[in-house]
CSV table of C-alpha atoms and ligand atoms in Angstrom, one decimal:
chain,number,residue,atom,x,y,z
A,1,UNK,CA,129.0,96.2,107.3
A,2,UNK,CA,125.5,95.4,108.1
A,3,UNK,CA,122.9,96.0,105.4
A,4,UNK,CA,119.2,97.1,106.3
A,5,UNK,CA,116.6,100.0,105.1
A,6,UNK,CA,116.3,102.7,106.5
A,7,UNK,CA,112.2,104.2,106.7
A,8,UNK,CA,111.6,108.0,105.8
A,9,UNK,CA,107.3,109.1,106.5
A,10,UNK,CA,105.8,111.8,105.7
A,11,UNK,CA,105.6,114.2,109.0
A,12,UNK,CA,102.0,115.0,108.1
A,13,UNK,CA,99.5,113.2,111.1
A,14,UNK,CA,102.7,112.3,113.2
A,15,UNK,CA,102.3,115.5,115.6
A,16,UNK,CA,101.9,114.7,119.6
A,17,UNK,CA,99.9,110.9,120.9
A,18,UNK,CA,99.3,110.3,117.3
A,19,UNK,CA,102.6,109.9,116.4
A,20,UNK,CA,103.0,106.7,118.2
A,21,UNK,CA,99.9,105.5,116.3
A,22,UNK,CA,101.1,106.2,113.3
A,23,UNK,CA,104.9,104.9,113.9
A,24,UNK,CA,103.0,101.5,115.1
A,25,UNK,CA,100.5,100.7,112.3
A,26,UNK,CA,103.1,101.8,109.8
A,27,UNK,CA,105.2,99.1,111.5
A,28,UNK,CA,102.5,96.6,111.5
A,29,UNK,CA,102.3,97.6,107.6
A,30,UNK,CA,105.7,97.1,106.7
A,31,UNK,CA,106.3,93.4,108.8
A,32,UNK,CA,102.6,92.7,106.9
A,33,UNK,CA,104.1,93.9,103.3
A,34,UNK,CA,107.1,91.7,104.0
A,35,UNK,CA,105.8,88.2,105.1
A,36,UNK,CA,105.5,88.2,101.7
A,37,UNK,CA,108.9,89.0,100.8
A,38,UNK,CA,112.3,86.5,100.6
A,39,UNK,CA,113.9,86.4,104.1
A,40,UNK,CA,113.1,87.6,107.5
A,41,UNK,CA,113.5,91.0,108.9
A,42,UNK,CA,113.0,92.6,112.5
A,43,UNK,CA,111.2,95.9,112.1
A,44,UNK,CA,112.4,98.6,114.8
A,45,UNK,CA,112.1,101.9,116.1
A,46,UNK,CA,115.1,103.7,117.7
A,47,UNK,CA,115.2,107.5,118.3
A,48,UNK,CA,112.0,108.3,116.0
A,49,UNK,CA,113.4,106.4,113.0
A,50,UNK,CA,112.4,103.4,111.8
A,51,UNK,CA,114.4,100.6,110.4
A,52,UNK,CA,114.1,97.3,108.7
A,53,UNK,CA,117.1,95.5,109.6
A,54,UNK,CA,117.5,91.7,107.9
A,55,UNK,CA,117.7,88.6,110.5
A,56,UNK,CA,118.5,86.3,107.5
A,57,UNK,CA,119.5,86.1,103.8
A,58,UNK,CA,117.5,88.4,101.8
A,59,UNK,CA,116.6,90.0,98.5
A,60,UNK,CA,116.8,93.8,98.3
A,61,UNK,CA,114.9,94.0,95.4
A,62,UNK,CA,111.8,91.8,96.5
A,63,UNK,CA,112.1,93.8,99.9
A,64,UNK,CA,112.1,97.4,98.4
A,65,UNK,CA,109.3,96.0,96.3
A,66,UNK,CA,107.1,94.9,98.7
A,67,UNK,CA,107.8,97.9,100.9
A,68,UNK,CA,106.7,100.3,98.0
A,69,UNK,CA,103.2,99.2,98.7
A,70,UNK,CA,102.9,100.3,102.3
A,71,UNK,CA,100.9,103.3,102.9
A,72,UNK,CA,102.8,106.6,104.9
A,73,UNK,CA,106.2,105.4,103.6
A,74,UNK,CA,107.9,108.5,101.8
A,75,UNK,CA,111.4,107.1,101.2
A,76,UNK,CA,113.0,103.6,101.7
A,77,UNK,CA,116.5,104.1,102.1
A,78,UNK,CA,119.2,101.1,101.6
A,79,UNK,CA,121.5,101.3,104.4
A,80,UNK,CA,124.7,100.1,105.6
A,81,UNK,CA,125.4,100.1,109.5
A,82,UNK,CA,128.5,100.3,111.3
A,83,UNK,CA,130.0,100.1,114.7
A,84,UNK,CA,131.7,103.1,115.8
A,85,UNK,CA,135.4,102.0,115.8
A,86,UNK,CA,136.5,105.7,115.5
A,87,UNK,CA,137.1,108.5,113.2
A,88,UNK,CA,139.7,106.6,110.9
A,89,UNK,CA,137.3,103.4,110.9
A,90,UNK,CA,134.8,105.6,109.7
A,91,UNK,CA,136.7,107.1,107.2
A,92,UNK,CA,137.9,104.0,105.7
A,93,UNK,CA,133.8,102.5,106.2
A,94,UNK,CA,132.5,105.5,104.3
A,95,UNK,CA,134.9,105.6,101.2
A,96,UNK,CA,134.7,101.6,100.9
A,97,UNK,CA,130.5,103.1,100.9
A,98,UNK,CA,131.1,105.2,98.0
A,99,UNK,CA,133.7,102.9,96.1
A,100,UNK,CA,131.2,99.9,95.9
A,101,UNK,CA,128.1,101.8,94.6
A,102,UNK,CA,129.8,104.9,92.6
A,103,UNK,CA,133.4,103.6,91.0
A,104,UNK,CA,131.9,103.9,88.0
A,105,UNK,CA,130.3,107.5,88.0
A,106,UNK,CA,131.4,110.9,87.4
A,107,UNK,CA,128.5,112.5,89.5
A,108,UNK,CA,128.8,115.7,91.9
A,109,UNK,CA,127.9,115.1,96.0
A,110,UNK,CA,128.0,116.1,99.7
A,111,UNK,CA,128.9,114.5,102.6
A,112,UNK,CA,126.0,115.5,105.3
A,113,UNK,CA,126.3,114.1,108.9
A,114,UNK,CA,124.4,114.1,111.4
A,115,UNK,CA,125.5,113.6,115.1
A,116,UNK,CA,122.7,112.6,117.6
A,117,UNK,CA,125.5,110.9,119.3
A,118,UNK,CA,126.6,114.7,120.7
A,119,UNK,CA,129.9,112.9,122.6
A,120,UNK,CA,131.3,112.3,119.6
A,121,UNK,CA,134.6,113.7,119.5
A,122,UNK,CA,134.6,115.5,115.6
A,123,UNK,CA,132.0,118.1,114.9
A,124,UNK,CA,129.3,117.3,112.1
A,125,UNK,CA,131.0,120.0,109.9
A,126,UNK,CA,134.7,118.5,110.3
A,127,UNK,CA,133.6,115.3,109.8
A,128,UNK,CA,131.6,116.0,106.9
A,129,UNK,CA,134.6,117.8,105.3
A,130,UNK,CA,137.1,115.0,106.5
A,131,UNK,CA,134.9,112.4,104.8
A,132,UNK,CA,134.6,114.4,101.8
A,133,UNK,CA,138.2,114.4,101.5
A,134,UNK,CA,138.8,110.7,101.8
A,135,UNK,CA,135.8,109.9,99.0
A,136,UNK,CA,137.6,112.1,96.6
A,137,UNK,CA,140.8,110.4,97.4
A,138,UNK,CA,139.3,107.2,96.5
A,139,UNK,CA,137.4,108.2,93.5
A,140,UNK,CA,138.7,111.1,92.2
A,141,UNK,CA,136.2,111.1,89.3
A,142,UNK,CA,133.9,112.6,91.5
A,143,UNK,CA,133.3,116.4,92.4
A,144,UNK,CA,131.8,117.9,95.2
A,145,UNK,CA,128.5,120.2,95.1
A,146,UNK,CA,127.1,121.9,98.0
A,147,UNK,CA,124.6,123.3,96.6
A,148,UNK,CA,122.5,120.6,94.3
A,149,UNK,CA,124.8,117.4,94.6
A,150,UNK,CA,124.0,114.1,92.5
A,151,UNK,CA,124.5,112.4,95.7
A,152,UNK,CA,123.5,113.2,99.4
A,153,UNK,CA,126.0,111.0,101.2
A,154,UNK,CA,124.2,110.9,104.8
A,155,UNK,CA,126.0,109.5,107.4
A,156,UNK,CA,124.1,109.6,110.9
A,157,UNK,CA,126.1,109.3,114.0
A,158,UNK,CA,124.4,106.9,117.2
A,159,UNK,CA,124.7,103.9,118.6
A,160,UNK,CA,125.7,102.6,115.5
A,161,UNK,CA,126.4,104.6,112.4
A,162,UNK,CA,124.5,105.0,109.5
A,163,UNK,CA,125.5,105.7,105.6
A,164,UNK,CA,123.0,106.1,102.9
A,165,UNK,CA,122.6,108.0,100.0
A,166,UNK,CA,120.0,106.4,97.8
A,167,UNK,CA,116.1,107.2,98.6
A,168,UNK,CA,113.4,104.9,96.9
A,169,UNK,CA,110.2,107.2,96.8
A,170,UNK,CA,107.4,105.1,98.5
A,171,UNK,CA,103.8,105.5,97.5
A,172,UNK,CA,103.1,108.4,100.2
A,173,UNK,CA,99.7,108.5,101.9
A,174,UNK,CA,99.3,107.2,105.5
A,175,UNK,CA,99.1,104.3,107.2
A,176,UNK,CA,96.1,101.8,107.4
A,177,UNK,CA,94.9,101.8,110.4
A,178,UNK,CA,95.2,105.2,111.2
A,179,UNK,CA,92.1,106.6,110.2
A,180,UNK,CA,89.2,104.2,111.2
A,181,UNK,CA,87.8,101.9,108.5
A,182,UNK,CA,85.1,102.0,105.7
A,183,UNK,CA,83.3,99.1,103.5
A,184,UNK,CA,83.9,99.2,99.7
A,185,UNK,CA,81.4,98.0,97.5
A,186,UNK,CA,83.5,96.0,95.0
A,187,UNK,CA,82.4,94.8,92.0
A,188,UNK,CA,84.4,92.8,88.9
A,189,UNK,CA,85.2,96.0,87.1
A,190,UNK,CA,88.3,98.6,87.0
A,191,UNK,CA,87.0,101.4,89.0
A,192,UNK,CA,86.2,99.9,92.5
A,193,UNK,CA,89.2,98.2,92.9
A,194,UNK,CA,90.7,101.6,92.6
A,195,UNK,CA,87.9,103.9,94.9
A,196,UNK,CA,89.5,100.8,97.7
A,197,UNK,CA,93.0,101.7,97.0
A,198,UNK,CA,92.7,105.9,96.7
A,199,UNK,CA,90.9,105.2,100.5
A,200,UNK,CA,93.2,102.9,102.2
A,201,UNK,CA,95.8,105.4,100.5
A,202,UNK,CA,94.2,107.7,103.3
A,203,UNK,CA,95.0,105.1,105.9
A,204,UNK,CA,91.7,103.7,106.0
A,205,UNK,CA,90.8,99.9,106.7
A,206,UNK,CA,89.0,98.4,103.9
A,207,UNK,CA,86.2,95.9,104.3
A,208,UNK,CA,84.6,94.7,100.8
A,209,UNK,CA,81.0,94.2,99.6
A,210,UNK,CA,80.2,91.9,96.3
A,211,UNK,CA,77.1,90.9,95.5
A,212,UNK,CA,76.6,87.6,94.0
A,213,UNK,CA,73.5,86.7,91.5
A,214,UNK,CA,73.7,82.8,91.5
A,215,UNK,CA,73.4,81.4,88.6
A,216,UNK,CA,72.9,84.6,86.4
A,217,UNK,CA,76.7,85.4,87.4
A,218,UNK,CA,78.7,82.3,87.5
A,219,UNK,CA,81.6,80.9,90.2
A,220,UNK,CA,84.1,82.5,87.8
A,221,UNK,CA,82.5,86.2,88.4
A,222,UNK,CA,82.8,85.6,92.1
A,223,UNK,CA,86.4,84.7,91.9
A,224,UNK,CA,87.4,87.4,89.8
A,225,UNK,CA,86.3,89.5,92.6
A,226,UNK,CA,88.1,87.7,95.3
A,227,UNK,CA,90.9,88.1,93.1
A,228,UNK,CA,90.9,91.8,92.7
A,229,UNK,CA,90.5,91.9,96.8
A,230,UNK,CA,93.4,90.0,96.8
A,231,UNK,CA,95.4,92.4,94.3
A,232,UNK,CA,93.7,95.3,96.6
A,233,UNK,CA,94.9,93.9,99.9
A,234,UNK,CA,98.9,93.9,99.1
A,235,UNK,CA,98.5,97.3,99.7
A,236,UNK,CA,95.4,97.9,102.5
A,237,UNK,CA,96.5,94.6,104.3
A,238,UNK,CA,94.0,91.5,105.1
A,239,UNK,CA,90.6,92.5,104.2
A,240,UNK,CA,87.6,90.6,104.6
A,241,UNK,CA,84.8,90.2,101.8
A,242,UNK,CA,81.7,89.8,102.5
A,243,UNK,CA,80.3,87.8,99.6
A,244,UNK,CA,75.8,88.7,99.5
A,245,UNK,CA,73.8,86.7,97.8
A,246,UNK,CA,71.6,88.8,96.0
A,247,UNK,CA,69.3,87.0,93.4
A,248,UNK,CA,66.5,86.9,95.0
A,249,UNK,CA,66.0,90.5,95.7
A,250,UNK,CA,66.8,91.2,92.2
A,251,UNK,CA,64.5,88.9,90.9
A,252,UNK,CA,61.8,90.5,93.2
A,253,UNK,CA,62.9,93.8,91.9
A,254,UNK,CA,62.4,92.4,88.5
A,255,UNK,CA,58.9,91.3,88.9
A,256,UNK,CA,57.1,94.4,90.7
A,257,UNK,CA,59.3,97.0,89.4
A,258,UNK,CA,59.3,98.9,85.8
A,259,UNK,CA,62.4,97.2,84.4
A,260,UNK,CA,63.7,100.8,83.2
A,261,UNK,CA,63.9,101.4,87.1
A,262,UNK,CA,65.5,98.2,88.1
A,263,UNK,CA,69.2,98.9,87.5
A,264,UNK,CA,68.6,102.2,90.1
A,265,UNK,CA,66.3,100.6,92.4
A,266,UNK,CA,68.6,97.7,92.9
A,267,UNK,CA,71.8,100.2,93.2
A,268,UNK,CA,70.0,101.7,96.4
A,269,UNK,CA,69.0,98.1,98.3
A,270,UNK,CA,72.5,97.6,97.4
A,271,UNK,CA,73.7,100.4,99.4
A,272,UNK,CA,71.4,99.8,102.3
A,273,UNK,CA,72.6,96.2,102.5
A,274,UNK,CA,76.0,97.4,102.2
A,275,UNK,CA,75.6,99.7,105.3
A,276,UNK,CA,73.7,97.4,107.6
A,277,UNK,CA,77.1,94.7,107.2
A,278,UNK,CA,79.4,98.1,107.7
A,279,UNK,CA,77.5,99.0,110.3
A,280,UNK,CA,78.1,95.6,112.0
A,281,UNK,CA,81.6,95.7,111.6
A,282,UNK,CA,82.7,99.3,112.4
A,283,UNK,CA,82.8,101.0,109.6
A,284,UNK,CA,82.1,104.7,109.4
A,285,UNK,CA,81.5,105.3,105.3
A,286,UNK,CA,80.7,103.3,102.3
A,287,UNK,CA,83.1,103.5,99.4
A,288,UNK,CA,82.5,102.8,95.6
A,289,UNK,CA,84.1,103.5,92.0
A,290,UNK,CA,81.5,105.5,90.9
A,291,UNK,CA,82.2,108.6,88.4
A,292,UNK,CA,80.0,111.5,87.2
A,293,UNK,CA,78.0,110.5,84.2
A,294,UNK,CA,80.2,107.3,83.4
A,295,UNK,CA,76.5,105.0,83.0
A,296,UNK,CA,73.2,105.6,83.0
A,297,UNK,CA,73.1,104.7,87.1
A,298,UNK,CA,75.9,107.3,87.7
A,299,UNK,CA,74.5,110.4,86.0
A,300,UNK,CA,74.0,113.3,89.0
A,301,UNK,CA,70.4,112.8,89.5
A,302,UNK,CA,71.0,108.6,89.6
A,303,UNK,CA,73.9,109.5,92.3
A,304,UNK,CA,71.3,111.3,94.2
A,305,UNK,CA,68.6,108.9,94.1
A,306,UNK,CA,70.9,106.4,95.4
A,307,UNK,CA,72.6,108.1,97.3
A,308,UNK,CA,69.4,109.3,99.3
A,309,UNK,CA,69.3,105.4,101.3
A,310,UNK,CA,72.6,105.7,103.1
A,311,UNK,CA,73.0,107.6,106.4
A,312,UNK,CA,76.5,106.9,106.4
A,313,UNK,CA,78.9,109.2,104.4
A,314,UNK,CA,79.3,107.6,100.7
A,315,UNK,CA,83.3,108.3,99.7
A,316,UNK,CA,83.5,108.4,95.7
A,317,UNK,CA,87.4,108.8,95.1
A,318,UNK,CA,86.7,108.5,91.4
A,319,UNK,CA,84.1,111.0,91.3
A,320,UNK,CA,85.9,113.2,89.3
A,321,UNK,CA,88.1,111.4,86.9
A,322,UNK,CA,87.7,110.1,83.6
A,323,UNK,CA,88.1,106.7,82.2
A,324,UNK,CA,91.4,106.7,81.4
A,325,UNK,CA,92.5,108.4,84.7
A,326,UNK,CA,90.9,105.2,86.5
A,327,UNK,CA,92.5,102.9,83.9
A,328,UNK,CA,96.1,104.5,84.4
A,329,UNK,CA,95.6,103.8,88.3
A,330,UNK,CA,94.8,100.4,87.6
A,331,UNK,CA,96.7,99.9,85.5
A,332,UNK,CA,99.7,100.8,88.3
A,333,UNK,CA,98.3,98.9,90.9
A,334,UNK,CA,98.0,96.2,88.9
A,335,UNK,CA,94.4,95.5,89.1
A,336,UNK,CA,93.2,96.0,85.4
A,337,UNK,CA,94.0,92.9,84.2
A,338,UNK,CA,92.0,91.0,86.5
A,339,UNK,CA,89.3,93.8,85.6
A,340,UNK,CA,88.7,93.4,82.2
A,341,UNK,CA,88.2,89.4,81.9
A,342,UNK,CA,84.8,89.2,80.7
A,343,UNK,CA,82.9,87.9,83.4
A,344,UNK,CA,79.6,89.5,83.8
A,345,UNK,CA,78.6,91.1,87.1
A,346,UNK,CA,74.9,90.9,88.5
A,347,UNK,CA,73.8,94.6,86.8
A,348,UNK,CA,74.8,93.8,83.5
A,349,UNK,CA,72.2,90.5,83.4
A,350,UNK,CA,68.8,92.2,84.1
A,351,UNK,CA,69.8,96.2,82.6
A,352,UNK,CA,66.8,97.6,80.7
A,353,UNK,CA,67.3,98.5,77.2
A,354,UNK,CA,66.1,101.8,78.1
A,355,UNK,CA,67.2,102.7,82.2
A,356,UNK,CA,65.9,105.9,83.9
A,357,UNK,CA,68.8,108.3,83.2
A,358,UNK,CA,67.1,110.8,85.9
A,359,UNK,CA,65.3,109.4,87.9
A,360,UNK,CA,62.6,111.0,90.1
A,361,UNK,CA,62.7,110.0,93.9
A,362,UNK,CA,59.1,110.5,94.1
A,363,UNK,CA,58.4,108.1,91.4
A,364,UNK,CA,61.5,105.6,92.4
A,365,UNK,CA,59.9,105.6,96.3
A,366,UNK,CA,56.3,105.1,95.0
A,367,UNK,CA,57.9,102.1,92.3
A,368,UNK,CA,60.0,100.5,95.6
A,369,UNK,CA,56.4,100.7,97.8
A,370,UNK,CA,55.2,97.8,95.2
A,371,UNK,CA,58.1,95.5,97.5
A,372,UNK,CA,56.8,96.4,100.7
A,373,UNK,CA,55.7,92.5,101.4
A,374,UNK,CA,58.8,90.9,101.1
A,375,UNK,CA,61.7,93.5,101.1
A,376,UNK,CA,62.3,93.7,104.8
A,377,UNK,CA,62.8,90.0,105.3
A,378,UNK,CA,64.8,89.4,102.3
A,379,UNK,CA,66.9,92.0,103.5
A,380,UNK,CA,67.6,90.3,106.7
A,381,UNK,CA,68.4,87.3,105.3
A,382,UNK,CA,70.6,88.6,102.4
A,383,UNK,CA,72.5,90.3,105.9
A,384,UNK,CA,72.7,87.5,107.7
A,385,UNK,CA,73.7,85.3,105.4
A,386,UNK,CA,76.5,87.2,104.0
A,387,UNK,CA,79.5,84.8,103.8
A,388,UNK,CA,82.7,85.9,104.9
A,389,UNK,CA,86.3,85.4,103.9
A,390,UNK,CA,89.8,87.2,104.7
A,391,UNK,CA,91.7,87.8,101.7
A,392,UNK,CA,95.3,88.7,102.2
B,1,ATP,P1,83.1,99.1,88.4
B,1,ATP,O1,84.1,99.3,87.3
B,1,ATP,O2,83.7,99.4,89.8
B,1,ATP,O3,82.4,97.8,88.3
B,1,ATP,P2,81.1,100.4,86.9
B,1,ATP,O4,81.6,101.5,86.1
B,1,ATP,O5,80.9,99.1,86.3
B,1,ATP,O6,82.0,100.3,88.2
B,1,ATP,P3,78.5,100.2,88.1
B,1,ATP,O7,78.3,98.9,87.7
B,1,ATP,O8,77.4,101.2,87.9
B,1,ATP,O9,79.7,100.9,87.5
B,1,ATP,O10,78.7,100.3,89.6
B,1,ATP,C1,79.0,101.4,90.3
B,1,ATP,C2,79.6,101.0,91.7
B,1,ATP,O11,78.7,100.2,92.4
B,1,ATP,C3,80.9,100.2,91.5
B,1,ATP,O12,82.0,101.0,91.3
B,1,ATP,C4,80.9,99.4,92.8
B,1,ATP,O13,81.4,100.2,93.8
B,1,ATP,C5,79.4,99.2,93.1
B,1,ATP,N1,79.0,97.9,92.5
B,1,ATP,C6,78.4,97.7,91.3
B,1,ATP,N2,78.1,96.3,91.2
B,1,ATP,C7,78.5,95.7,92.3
B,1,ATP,C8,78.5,94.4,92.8
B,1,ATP,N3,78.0,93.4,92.1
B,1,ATP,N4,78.9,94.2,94.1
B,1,ATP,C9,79.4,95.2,94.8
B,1,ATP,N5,79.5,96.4,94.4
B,1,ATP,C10,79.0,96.7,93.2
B,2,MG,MG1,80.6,97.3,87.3
């Protein structure tokens, strides 16, 4: 008996050419998630299906785990395969099954099969009713329920054959890859790690923005970030970071602007910078953890304001939640910890006692006019100096 998994996806997105799309990235998703995991595996498709089959010694555990974190997977389900060496063979294959895994249970099932092999010589329903017979031979403890069974005992008739009744829920959501790719603006707290994750969820490719204020945010505030990228990317795959340095333009900001205006005004060179390095690298929308009213710079009329710089569509999967909502996400994802280390990030050095809570665009357009020497250029060069790693 050969032991492997067994890959159920969500039929949503699969319909006609994108099917094979989203069979391949999922594929590319799963041998990604399991580099990571002990052993080695071969990752196949056969009649629609796919399956994970072991080439070497592995942990089932550490394998389901890592699989649990790839997008578009509904349902791993551990499998055992058999030759087909007959009806009786399969008899004995399929109550030897059940007597390893349920000896020690009284719970109700049903045998289902399923024959895509259709020259198999017993019907699906005498087979099913056959096998059924035989498991309750073996362990008489059990009882059989057609109608809402403990169990499913699924055995699928090809090639091979294939007997599983557990399903491990996956996280749902589709495949990265499958629906272009955006840049996330990721900062060192909890709520953009999670706007990355919700997005990828979506099958989205993530590319991540952080901007760096040398030396008013230390080493340690940068790799905190690269960190929660890290965390981020076991489940949206490599991603690269693009890491801006950004102190000058804040300190520009500082000096020409009303400091009350700073936090906003720096917010919206922050989105055009992130754009121009999407734009460069394909991406198709911006993405941050910004929710309604959370700060001063996220009240409706701030989100406005800043929003009014981007051409590109901004995606704010936290819009809408509260705190807590973010922190329970994180907190499942595993990205809070890493959050909440106390190492400043480049708003929190310069914020005004007293920030515009609605700003005016007028005023804010007028305020940013005062930076029309210098702004362009320092632009540029923030841009193009932009350094790059790939986290994964
Ligand atoms: P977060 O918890 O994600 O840091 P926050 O509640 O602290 O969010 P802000 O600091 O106002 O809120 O930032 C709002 C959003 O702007 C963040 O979610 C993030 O997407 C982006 N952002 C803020 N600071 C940075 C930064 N230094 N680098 C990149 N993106 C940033
Ligand atoms: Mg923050």
């Amino acid at each position: 008996m050969e032991k492997a998994f067994l890959i159920k996806y969500a039929e949503i997105g699969i319909k006609g050419k994108n099917r094979y799309m989203f069979e391949d990235a999922l594929m590319k998703q799963i041998r990604f998630a399991l580099e990571k995991a002990d052993g080695t595996f071969e990752v196949t498709k056969e009649q629609g299906r796919i399956y994970v089959i072991p080439q070497t010694e592995f942990d089932p555990d550490d394998a389901v785990e890592a699989m649990k974190k790839v997008f578009g997977i509904a349902g791993i389900c551990p499998v055992v395969i058999v030759e087909d060496e007959g009806f009786e063979k399969l008899k004995e294959d399929v109550a030897a099954y059940m007597k390893e895994r349920y000896s020690d249970q009284t719970a109700t099932f049903k045998v289902n099969v399923r024959r895509a092999k259709k020259t198999y010589p017993v019907s699906s329903m005498d087979a099913a009713s056959d096998l059924g017979e035989r498991i309750l031979e073996t362990l008489p403890q059990l009882s059989v329920d057609v109608h809402h069974p403990d169990v499913m005992v699924n055995v699928e008739i090809r090639t091979k054959i294939y007997i599983y009744s557990e399903i491990i829920p996956g996280p749902g959501g589709m495949p990265v890859g499958t629906n272009g790719k955006a840049m996330l603006l990721l900062s060192g707290g909890i709520d953009s790690p999670v706007a990355g994750y919700m997005i990828a969820k979506r099958g989205v490719k993530i590319e991540a923005v952080y901007f760096h204020a040398p030396p008013y945010t230390s080493e340690r505030a940068k790799q905190k970030v690269v960190d929660l990228a890290r965390l981020v990317s076991r489940y949206s795959g490599p991603m690269r970071l693009h890491i801006v340095n950004f102190t000058d333009i804040q300190l520009y900001i500082y000096d020409q602007c009303p400091h009350e205006e700073l936090t906003i005004i720096m917010r919206r060179y922050m989105m055009k910078i992130a754009e121009q390095i999407g734009q460069k690298s394909g991406c198709l929308g911006l993405i941050t953890g910004e929710s309604i009213g959370q700060v001063a710079s996220q009240t409706i009329q701030s989100l406005a304001v800043t929003n009014e710089v981007c051409t590109m569509p901004v995606f704010r999967p936290v819009i809408g939640f509260d705190k807590q909502e973010i922190v329970d996400v994180a907190q499942k994802i595993d990205t809070y910890d890493t959050s909440i280390q106390p190492y400043e990030d480049c708003c929190t050095i310069f914020v005004a006692k007293h920030p515009v809570t609605k700003p005016n665009l007028n005023i804010i357009r007028r305020s940013e006019q005062k930076l029309q020497e210098k702004i362009d250029e320092m632009l540029k060069t923030a841009v193009d100096q932009a350094e790059v790693i790939t986290v994964s």
